[in-house]
PDB file of C-alpha atoms in Angstrom:
ATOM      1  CA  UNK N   1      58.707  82.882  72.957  1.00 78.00           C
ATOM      2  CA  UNK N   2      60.981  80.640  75.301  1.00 88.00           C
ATOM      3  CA  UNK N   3      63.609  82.612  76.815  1.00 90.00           C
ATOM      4  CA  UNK N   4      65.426  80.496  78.956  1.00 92.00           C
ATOM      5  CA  UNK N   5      66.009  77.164  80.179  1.00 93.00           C
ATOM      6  CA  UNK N   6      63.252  77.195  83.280  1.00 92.00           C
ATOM      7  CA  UNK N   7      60.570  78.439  80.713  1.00 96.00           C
ATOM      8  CA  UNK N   8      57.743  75.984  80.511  1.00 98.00           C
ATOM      9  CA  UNK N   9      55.173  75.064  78.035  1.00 98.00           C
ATOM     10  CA  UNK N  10      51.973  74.257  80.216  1.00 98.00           C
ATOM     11  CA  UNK N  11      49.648  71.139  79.634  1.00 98.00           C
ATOM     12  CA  UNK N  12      46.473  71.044  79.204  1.00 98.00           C
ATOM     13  CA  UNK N  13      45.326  69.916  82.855  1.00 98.00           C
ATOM     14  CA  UNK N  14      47.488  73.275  83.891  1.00 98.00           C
ATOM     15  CA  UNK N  15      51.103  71.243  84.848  1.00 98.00           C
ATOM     16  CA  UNK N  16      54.096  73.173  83.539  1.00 98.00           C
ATOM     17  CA  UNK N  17      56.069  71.349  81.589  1.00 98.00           C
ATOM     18  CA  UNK N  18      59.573  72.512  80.959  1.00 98.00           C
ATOM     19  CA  UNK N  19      60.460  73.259  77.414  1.00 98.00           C
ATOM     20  CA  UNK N  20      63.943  71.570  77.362  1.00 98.00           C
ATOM     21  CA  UNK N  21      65.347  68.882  79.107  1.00 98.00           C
ATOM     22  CA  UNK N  22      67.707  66.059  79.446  1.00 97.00           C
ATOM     23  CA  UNK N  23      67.619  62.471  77.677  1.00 96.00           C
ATOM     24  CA  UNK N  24      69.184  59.902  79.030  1.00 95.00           C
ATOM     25  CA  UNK N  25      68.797  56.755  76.516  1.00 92.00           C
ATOM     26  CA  UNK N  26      71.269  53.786  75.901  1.00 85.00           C
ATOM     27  CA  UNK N  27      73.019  55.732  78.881  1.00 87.00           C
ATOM     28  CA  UNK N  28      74.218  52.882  80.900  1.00 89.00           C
ATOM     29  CA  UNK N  29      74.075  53.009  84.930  1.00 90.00           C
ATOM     30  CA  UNK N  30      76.978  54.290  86.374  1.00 91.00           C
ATOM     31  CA  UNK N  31      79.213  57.572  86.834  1.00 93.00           C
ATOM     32  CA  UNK N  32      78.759  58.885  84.113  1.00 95.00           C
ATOM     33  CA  UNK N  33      75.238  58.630  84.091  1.00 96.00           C
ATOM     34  CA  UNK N  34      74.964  59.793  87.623  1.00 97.00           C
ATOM     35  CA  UNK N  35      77.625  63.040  86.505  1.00 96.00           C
ATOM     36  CA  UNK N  36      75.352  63.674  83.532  1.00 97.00           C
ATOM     37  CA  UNK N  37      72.281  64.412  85.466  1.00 98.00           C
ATOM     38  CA  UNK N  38      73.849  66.185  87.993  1.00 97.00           C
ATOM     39  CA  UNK N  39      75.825  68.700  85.505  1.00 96.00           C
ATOM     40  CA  UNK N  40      72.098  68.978  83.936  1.00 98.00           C
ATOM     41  CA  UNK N  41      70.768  70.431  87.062  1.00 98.00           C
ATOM     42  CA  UNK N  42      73.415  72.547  87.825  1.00 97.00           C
ATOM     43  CA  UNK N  43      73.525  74.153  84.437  1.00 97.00           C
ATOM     44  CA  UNK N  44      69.773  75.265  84.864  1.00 97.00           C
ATOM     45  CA  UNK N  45      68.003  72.171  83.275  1.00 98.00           C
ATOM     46  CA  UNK N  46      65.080  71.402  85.075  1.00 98.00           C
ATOM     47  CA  UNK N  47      63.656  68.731  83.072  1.00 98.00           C
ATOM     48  CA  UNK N  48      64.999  64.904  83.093  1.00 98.00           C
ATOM     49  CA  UNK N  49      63.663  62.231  80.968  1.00 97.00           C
ATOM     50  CA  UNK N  50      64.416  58.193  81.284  1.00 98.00           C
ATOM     51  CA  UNK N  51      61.867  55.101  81.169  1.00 97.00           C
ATOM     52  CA  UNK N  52      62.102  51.561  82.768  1.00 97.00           C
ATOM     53  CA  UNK N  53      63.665  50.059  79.485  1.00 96.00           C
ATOM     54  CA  UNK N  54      66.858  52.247  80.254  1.00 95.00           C
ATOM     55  CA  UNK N  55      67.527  50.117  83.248  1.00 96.00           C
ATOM     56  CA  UNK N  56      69.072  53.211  84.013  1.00 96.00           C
ATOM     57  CA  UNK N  57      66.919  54.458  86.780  1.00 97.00           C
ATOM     58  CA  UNK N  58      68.987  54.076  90.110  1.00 97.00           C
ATOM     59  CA  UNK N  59      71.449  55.919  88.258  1.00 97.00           C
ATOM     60  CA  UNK N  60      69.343  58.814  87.529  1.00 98.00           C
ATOM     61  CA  UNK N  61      67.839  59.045  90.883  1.00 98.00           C
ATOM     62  CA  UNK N  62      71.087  59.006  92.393  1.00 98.00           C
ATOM     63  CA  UNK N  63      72.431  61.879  89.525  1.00 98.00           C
ATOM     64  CA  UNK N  64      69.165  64.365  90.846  1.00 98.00           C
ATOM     65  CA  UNK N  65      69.331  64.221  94.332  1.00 98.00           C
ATOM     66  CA  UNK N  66      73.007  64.466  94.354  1.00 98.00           C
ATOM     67  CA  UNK N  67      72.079  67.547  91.134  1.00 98.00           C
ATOM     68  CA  UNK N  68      69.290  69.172  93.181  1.00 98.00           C
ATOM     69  CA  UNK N  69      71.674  69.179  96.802  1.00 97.00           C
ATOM     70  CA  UNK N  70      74.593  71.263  94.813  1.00 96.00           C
ATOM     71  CA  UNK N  71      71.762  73.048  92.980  1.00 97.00           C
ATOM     72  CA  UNK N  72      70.109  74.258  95.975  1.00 97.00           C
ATOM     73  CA  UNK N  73      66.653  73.561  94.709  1.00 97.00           C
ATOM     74  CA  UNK N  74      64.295  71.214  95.437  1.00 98.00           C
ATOM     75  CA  UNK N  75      62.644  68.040  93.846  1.00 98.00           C
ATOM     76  CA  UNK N  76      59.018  70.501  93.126  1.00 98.00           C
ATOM     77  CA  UNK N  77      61.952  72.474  90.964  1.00 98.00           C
ATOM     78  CA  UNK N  78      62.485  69.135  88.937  1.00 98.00           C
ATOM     79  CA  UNK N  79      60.617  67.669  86.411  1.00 98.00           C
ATOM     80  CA  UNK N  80      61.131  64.255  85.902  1.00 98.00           C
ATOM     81  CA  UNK N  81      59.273  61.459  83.401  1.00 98.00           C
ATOM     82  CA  UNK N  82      59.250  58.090  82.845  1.00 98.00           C
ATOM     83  CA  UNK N  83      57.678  55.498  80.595  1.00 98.00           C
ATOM     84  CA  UNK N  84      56.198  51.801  81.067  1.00 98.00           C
ATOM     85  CA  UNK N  85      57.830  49.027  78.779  1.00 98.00           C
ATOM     86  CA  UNK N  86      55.449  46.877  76.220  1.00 98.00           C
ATOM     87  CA  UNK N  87      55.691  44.136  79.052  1.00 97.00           C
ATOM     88  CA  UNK N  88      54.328  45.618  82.024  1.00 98.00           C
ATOM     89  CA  UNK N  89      51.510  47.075  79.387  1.00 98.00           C
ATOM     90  CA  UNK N  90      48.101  45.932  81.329  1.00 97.00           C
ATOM     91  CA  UNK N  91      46.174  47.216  84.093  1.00 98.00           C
ATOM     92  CA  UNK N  92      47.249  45.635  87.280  1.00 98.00           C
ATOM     93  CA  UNK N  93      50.990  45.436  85.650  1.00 98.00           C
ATOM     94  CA  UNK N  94      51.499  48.905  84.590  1.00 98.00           C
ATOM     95  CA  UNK N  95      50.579  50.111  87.987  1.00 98.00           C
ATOM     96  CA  UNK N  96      53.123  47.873  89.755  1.00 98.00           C
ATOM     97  CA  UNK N  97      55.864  49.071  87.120  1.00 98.00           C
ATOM     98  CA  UNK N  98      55.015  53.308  88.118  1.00 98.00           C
ATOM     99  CA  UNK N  99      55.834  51.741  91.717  1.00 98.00           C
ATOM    100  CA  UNK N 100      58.890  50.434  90.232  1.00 98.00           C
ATOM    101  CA  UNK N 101      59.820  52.777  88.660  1.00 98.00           C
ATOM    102  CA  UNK N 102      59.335  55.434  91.467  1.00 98.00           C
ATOM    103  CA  UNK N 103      61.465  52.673  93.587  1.00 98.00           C
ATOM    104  CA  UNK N 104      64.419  52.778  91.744  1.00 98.00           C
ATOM    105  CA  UNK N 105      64.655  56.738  91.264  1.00 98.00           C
ATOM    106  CA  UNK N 106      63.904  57.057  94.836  1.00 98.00           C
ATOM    107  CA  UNK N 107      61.374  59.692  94.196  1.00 98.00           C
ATOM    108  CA  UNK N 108      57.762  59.548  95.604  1.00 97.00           C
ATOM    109  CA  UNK N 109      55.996  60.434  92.731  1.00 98.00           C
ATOM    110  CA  UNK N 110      56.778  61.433  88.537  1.00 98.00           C
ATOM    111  CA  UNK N 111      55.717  64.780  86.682  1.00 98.00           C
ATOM    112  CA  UNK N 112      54.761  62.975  83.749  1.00 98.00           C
ATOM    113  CA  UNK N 113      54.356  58.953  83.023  1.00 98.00           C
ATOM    114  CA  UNK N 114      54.135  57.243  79.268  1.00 98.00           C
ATOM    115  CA  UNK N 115      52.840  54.406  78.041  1.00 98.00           C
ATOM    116  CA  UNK N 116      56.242  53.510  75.886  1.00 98.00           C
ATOM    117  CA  UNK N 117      54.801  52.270  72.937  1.00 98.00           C
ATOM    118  CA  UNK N 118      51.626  51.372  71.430  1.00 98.00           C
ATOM    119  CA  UNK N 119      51.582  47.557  71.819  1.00 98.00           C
ATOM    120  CA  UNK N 120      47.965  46.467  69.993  1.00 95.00           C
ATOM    121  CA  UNK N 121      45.392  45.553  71.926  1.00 96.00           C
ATOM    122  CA  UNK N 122      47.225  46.758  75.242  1.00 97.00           C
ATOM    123  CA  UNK N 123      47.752  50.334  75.474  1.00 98.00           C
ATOM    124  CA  UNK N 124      44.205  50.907  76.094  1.00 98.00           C
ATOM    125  CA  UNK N 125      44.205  48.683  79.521  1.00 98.00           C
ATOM    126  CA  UNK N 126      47.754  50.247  80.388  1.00 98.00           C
ATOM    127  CA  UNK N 127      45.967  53.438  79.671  1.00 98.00           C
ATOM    128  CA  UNK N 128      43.260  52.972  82.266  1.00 98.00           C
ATOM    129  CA  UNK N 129      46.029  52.053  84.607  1.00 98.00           C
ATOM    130  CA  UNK N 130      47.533  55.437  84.147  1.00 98.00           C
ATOM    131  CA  UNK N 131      44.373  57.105  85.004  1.00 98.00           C
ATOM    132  CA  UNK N 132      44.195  55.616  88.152  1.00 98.00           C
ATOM    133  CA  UNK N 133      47.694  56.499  89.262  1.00 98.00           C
ATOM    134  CA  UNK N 134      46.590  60.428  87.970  1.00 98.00           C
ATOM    135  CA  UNK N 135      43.271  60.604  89.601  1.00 98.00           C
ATOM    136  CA  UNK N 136      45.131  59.588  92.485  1.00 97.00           C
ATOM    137  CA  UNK N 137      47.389  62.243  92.880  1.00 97.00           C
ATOM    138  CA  UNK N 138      50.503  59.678  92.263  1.00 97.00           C
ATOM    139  CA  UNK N 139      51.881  61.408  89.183  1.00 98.00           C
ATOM    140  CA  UNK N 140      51.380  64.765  88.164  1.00 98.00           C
ATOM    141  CA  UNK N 141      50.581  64.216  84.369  1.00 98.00           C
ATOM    142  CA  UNK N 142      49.915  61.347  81.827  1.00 98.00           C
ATOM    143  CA  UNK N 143      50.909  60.849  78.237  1.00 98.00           C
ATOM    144  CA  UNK N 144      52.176  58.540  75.440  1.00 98.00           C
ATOM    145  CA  UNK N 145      55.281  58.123  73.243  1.00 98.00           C
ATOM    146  CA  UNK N 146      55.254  56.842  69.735  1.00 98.00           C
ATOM    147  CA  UNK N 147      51.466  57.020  69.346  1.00 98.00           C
ATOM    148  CA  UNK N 148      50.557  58.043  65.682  1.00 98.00           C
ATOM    149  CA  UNK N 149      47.152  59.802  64.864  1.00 98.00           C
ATOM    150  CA  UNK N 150      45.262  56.606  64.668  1.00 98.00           C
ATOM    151  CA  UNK N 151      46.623  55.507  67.727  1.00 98.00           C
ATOM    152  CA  UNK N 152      45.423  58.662  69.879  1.00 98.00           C
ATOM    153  CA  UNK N 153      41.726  58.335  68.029  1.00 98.00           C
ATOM    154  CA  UNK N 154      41.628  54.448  68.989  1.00 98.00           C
ATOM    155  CA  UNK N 155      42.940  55.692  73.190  1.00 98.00           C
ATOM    156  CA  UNK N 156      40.664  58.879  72.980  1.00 98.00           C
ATOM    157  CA  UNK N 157      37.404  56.928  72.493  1.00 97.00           C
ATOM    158  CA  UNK N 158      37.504  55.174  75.789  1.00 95.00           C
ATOM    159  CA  UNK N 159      39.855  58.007  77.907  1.00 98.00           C
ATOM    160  CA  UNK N 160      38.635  59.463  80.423  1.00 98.00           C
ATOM    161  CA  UNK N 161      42.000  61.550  80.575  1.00 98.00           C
ATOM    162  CA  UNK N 162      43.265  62.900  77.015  1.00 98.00           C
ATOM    163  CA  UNK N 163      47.199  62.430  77.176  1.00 98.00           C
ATOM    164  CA  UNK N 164      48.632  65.502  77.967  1.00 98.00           C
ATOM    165  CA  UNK N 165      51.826  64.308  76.076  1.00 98.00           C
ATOM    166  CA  UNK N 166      52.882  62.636  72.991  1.00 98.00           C
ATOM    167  CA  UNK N 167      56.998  62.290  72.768  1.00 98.00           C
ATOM    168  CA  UNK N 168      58.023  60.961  69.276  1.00 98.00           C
ATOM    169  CA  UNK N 169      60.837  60.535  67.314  1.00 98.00           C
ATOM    170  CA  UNK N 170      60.858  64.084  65.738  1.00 98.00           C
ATOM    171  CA  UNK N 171      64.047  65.862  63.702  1.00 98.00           C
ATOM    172  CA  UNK N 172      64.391  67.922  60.682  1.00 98.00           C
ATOM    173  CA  UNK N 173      63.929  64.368  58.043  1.00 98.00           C
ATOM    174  CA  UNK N 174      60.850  63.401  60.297  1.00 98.00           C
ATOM    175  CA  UNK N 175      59.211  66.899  61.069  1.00 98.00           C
ATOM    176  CA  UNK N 176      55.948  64.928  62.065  1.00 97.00           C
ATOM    177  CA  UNK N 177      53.978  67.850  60.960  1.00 98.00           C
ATOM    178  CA  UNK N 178      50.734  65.854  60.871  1.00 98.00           C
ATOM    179  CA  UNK N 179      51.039  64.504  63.841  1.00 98.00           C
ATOM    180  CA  UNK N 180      52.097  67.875  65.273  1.00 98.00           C
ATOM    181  CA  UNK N 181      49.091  69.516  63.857  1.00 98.00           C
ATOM    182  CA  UNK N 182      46.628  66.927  64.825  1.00 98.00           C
ATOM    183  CA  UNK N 183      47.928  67.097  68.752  1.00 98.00           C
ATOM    184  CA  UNK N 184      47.956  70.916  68.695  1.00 98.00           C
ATOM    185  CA  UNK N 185      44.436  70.900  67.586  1.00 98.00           C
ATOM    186  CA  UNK N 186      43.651  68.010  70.690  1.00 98.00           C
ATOM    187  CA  UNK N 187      45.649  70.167  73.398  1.00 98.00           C
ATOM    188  CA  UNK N 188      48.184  67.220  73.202  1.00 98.00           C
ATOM    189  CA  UNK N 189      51.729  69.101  73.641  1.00 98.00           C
ATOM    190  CA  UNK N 190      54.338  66.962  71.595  1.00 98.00           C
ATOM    191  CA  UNK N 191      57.408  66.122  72.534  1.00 98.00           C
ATOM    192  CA  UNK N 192      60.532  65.324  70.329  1.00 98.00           C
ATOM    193  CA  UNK N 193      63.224  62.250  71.386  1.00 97.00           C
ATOM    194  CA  UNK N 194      65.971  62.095  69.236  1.00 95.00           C
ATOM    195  CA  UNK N 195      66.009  65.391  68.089  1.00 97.00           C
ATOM    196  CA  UNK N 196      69.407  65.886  66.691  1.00 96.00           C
ATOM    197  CA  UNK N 197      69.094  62.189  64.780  1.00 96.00           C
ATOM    198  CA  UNK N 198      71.394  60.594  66.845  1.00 92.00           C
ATOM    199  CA  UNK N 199      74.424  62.697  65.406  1.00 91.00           C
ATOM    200  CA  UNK N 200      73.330  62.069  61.358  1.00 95.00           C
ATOM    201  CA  UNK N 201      72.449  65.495  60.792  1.00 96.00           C
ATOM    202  CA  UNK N 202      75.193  67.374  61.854  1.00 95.00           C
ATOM    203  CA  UNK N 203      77.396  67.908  58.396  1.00 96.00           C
ATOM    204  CA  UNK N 204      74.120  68.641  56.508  1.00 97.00           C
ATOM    205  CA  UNK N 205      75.050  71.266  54.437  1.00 98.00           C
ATOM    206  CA  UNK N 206      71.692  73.490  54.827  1.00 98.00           C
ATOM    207  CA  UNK N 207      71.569  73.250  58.432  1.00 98.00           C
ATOM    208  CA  UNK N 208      75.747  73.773  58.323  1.00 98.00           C
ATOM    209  CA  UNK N 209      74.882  77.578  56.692  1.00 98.00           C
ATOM    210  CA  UNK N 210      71.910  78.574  59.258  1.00 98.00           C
ATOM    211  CA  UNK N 211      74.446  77.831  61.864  1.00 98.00           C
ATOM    212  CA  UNK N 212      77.282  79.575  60.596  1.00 98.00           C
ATOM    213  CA  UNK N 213      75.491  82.647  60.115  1.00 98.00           C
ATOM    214  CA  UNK N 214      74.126  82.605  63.315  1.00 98.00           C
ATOM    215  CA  UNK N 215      77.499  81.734  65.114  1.00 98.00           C
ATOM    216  CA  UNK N 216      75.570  78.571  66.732  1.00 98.00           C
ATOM    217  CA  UNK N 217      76.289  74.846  66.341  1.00 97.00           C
ATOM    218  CA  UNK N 218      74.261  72.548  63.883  1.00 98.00           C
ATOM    219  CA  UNK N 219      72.629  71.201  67.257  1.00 97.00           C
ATOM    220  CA  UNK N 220      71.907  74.343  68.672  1.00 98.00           C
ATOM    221  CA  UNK N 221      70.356  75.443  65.572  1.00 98.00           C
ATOM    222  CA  UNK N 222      67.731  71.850  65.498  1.00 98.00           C
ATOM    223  CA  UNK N 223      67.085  72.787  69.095  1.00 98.00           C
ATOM    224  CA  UNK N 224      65.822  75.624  68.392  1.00 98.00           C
ATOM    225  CA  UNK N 225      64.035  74.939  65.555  1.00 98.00           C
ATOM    226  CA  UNK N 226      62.235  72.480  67.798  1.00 98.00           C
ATOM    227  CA  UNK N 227      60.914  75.180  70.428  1.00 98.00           C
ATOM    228  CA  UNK N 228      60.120  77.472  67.772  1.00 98.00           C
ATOM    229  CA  UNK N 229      57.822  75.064  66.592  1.00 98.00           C
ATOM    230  CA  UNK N 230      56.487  74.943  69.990  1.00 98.00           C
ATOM    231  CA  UNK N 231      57.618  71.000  70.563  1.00 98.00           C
ATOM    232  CA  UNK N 232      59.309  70.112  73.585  1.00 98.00           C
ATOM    233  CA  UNK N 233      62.604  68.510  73.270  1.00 98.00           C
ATOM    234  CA  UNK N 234      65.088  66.666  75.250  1.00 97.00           C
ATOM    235  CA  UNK N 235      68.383  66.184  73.992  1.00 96.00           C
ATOM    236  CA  UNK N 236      70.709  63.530  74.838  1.00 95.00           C
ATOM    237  CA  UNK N 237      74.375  63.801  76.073  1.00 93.00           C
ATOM    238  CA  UNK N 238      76.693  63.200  79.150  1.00 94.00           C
ATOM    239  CA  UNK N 239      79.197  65.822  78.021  1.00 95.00           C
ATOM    240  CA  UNK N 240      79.193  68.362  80.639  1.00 96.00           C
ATOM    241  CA  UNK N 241      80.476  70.889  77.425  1.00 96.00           C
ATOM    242  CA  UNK N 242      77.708  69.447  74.999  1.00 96.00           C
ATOM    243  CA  UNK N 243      74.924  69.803  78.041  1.00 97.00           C
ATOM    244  CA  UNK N 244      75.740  73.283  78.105  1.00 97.00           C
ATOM    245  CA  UNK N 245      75.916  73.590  74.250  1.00 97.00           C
ATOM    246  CA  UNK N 246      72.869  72.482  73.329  1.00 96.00           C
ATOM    247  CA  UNK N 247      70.678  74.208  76.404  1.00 95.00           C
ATOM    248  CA  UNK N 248      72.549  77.654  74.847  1.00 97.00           C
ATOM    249  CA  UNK N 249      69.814  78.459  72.341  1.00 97.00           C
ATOM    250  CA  UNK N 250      67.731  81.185  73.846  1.00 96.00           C
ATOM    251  CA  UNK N 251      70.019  84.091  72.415  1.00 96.00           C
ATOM    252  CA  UNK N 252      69.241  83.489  69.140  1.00 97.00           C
ATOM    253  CA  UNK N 253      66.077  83.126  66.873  1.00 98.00           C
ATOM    254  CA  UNK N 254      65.543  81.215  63.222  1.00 98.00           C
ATOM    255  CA  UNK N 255      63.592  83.823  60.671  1.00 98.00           C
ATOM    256  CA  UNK N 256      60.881  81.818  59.161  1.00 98.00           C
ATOM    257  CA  UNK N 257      62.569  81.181  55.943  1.00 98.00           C
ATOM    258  CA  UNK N 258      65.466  79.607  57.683  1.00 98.00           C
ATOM    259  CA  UNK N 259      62.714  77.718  59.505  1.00 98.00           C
ATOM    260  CA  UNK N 260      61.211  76.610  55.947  1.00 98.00           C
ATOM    261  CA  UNK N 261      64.262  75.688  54.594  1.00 98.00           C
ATOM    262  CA  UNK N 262      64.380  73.131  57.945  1.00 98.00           C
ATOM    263  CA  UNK N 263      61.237  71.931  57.712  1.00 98.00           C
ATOM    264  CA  UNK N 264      62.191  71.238  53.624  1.00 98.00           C
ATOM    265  CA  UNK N 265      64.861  68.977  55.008  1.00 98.00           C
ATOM    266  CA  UNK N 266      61.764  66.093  55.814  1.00 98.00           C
ATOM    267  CA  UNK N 267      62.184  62.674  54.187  1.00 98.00           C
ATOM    268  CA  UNK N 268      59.617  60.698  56.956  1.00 97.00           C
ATOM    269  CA  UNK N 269      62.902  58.762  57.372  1.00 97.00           C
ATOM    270  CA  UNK N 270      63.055  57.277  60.821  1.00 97.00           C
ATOM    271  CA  UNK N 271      66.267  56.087  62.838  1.00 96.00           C
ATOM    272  CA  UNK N 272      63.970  54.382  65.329  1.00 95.00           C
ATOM    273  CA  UNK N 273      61.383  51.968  64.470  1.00 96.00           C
ATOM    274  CA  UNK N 274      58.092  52.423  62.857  1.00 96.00           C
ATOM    275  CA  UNK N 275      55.233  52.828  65.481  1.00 97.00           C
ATOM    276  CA  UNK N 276      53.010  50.794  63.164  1.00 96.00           C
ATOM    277  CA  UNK N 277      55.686  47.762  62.542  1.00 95.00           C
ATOM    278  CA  UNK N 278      57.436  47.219  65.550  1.00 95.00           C
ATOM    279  CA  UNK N 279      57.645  43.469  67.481  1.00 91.00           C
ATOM    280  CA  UNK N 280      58.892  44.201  71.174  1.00 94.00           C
TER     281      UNK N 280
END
C-alpha cells in the first residue's frame, strides 16, 4: 500500500517511479507556474510532469531548481517527465526535441520521456529514437501516452524496449480497465492525466457520500481511488492549498465496495480526444 507522498511504484527496468506527482498542463509560463512547482517540492512531491506542447518548460525548470534549493534535496530526489509533440515524431527529430526539451528545463537528463501521442505511421520511428536516447544513458526510462491496446501490440512487435509507461486520460467515467489490465499483464505501469476530469466530477453525488464519510474532499477521494488501483497519477493545480489537498490522501483508505461503486461511475466518456480519431 502507498503510504506517503515519496512512495514509488517501480518499473519494470527497476526505475522508481513516484506514485503521485504534479501536472502542469494549459499552465502558462510564468509566476505562477514557476510558484506551483516550487510549492510542489516543498510540500513533499517528488514527481513533476510537463511535455514540449506546454511551452511551459523554462518555467518548470526554473520552478524545480528554485523547489529543490528551499527543499534541500537534490535533482536524483526529483522525478521529472516529459513528452515529444506529433511534430517532432521521427527518428532524427524526436532526438533533437529530448535535447530541447532538456534545454529549456535546464536539466541534463529526464526520468521518464513519452512519445505524446500515437500519430500513424510515426510512433514506431519516434519509438526507435527513444531507444537510443535510453540505451544511452540520456533518460532514465521510456514510455507512451494515449496509446490504446492496439497501439502497444503494433510498437511491441518491433521494440526492442517495452514502454515502461503508458499515461492516459483515466477518471472514474473512463476507468480504462482494459487497458489497465492489458498493461499490468505487459509490466507496463499506467499512468492517469486528468484524473479529477478537469473539475466535472466534483458534485457527483456518489463520489460526494464516499467523501463525506471519510471527512476527505471529492478529489482526495479520486486520488486515491487511483493508487489503490495501483495507477500512477498526477494531478493538476497551482493552488499552493489545493497542492497540499490533493497529495493528503495517505491517511485514509476506500473499502472495496466504495471502490466498486467508483469504478460503476464509467461511461468511456472522454474530455480529451479519442486516441483513435485525433488530427494534430
Amino acid at each position: 500500500m502507498v503510504k506517503n507522498l515519496q512512495d514509488t511504484a517501480t518499473l519494470h527496468n527497476g526505475v522508481k517511479m513516484p506514485w503521485f506527482g504534479l501536472g502542469v498542463f494549459k499552465v502558462e509560463e510564468g509566476p505562477e507556474l514557476v510558484h506551483a512547482v516550487k510549492v510542489a517540492i516543498k510540500h513533499g512531491y517528488r514527481s513533476i510532469d510537463t511535455a514540449a506542447i506546454y511551452e511551459n518548460e523554462e518555467g518548470v525548470g526554473q520552478g524545480i531548481r528554485e523547489g529543490l534549493k528551499e527543499a534541500g534535496i537534490s535533482r536524483e530526489d526529483l522525478f521529472v517527465t516529459s513528452k515529444v509533440w506529433n511534430a517532432d515524431l521521427g527518428y532524427e527529430s524526436t532526438i533533437a526535441a529530448y535535447e530541447k526539451s532538456l534545454q529549456k528545463l535546464g536539466l541534463e537528463y529526464l526520468d521518464l520521456y513519452l512519445i505524446h501521442w500515437p500519430v500513424e505511421g510515426k510512433y514506431k520511428e519516434a519509438w526507435r529514437a527513444l531507444e537510443t536516447l535510453y540505451k544511452e544513458g540520456k533518460v532514465k526510462a521510456i514510455g507512451v501516452s494515449n496509446f490504446q491496446i492496439h497501439h502497444l501490440k503494433d510498437l511491441m512487435e518491433d521494440a526492442e524496449v517495452k514502454p515502461m509507461v503508458n499515461q492516459v486520460e483515466c477518471h472514474p467515467r473512463l476507468t480504462q480497465k482494459e487497458v489497465q489490465a492489458f498493461c499490468k499483464e505487459q509490466g507496463i505501469q499506467l499512468e492517469a492525466w486528468s484524473p479529477l476530469m478537469q473539475g466535472e466530477l466534483l458534485d457527483n453525488e456518489v463520489l460526494q457520500a464516499i467523501a463525506t464519510k471519510h471527512g476527505k474532499s471529492v478529489a482526495q477521494v479520486i486520488l486515491r481511488w487511483d493508487l489503490q488501483n495501483g495507477i500512477v497519477t498526477i494531478p493538476k493545480s497551482t493552488k499552493e492549498h489545493r497542492i497540499v489537498e490533493n497529495s493528503t490522501v495517505f491517511d485514509f483508505e476506500l473499502t472495496e465496495e466504495e471502490m466498486n461503486q467508483i469504478d460503476g461511475l464509467n461511461q468511456n466518456h472522454r474530455v480529451g480526444p479519442d486516441p483513435d480519431n485525433f488530427d494534430f
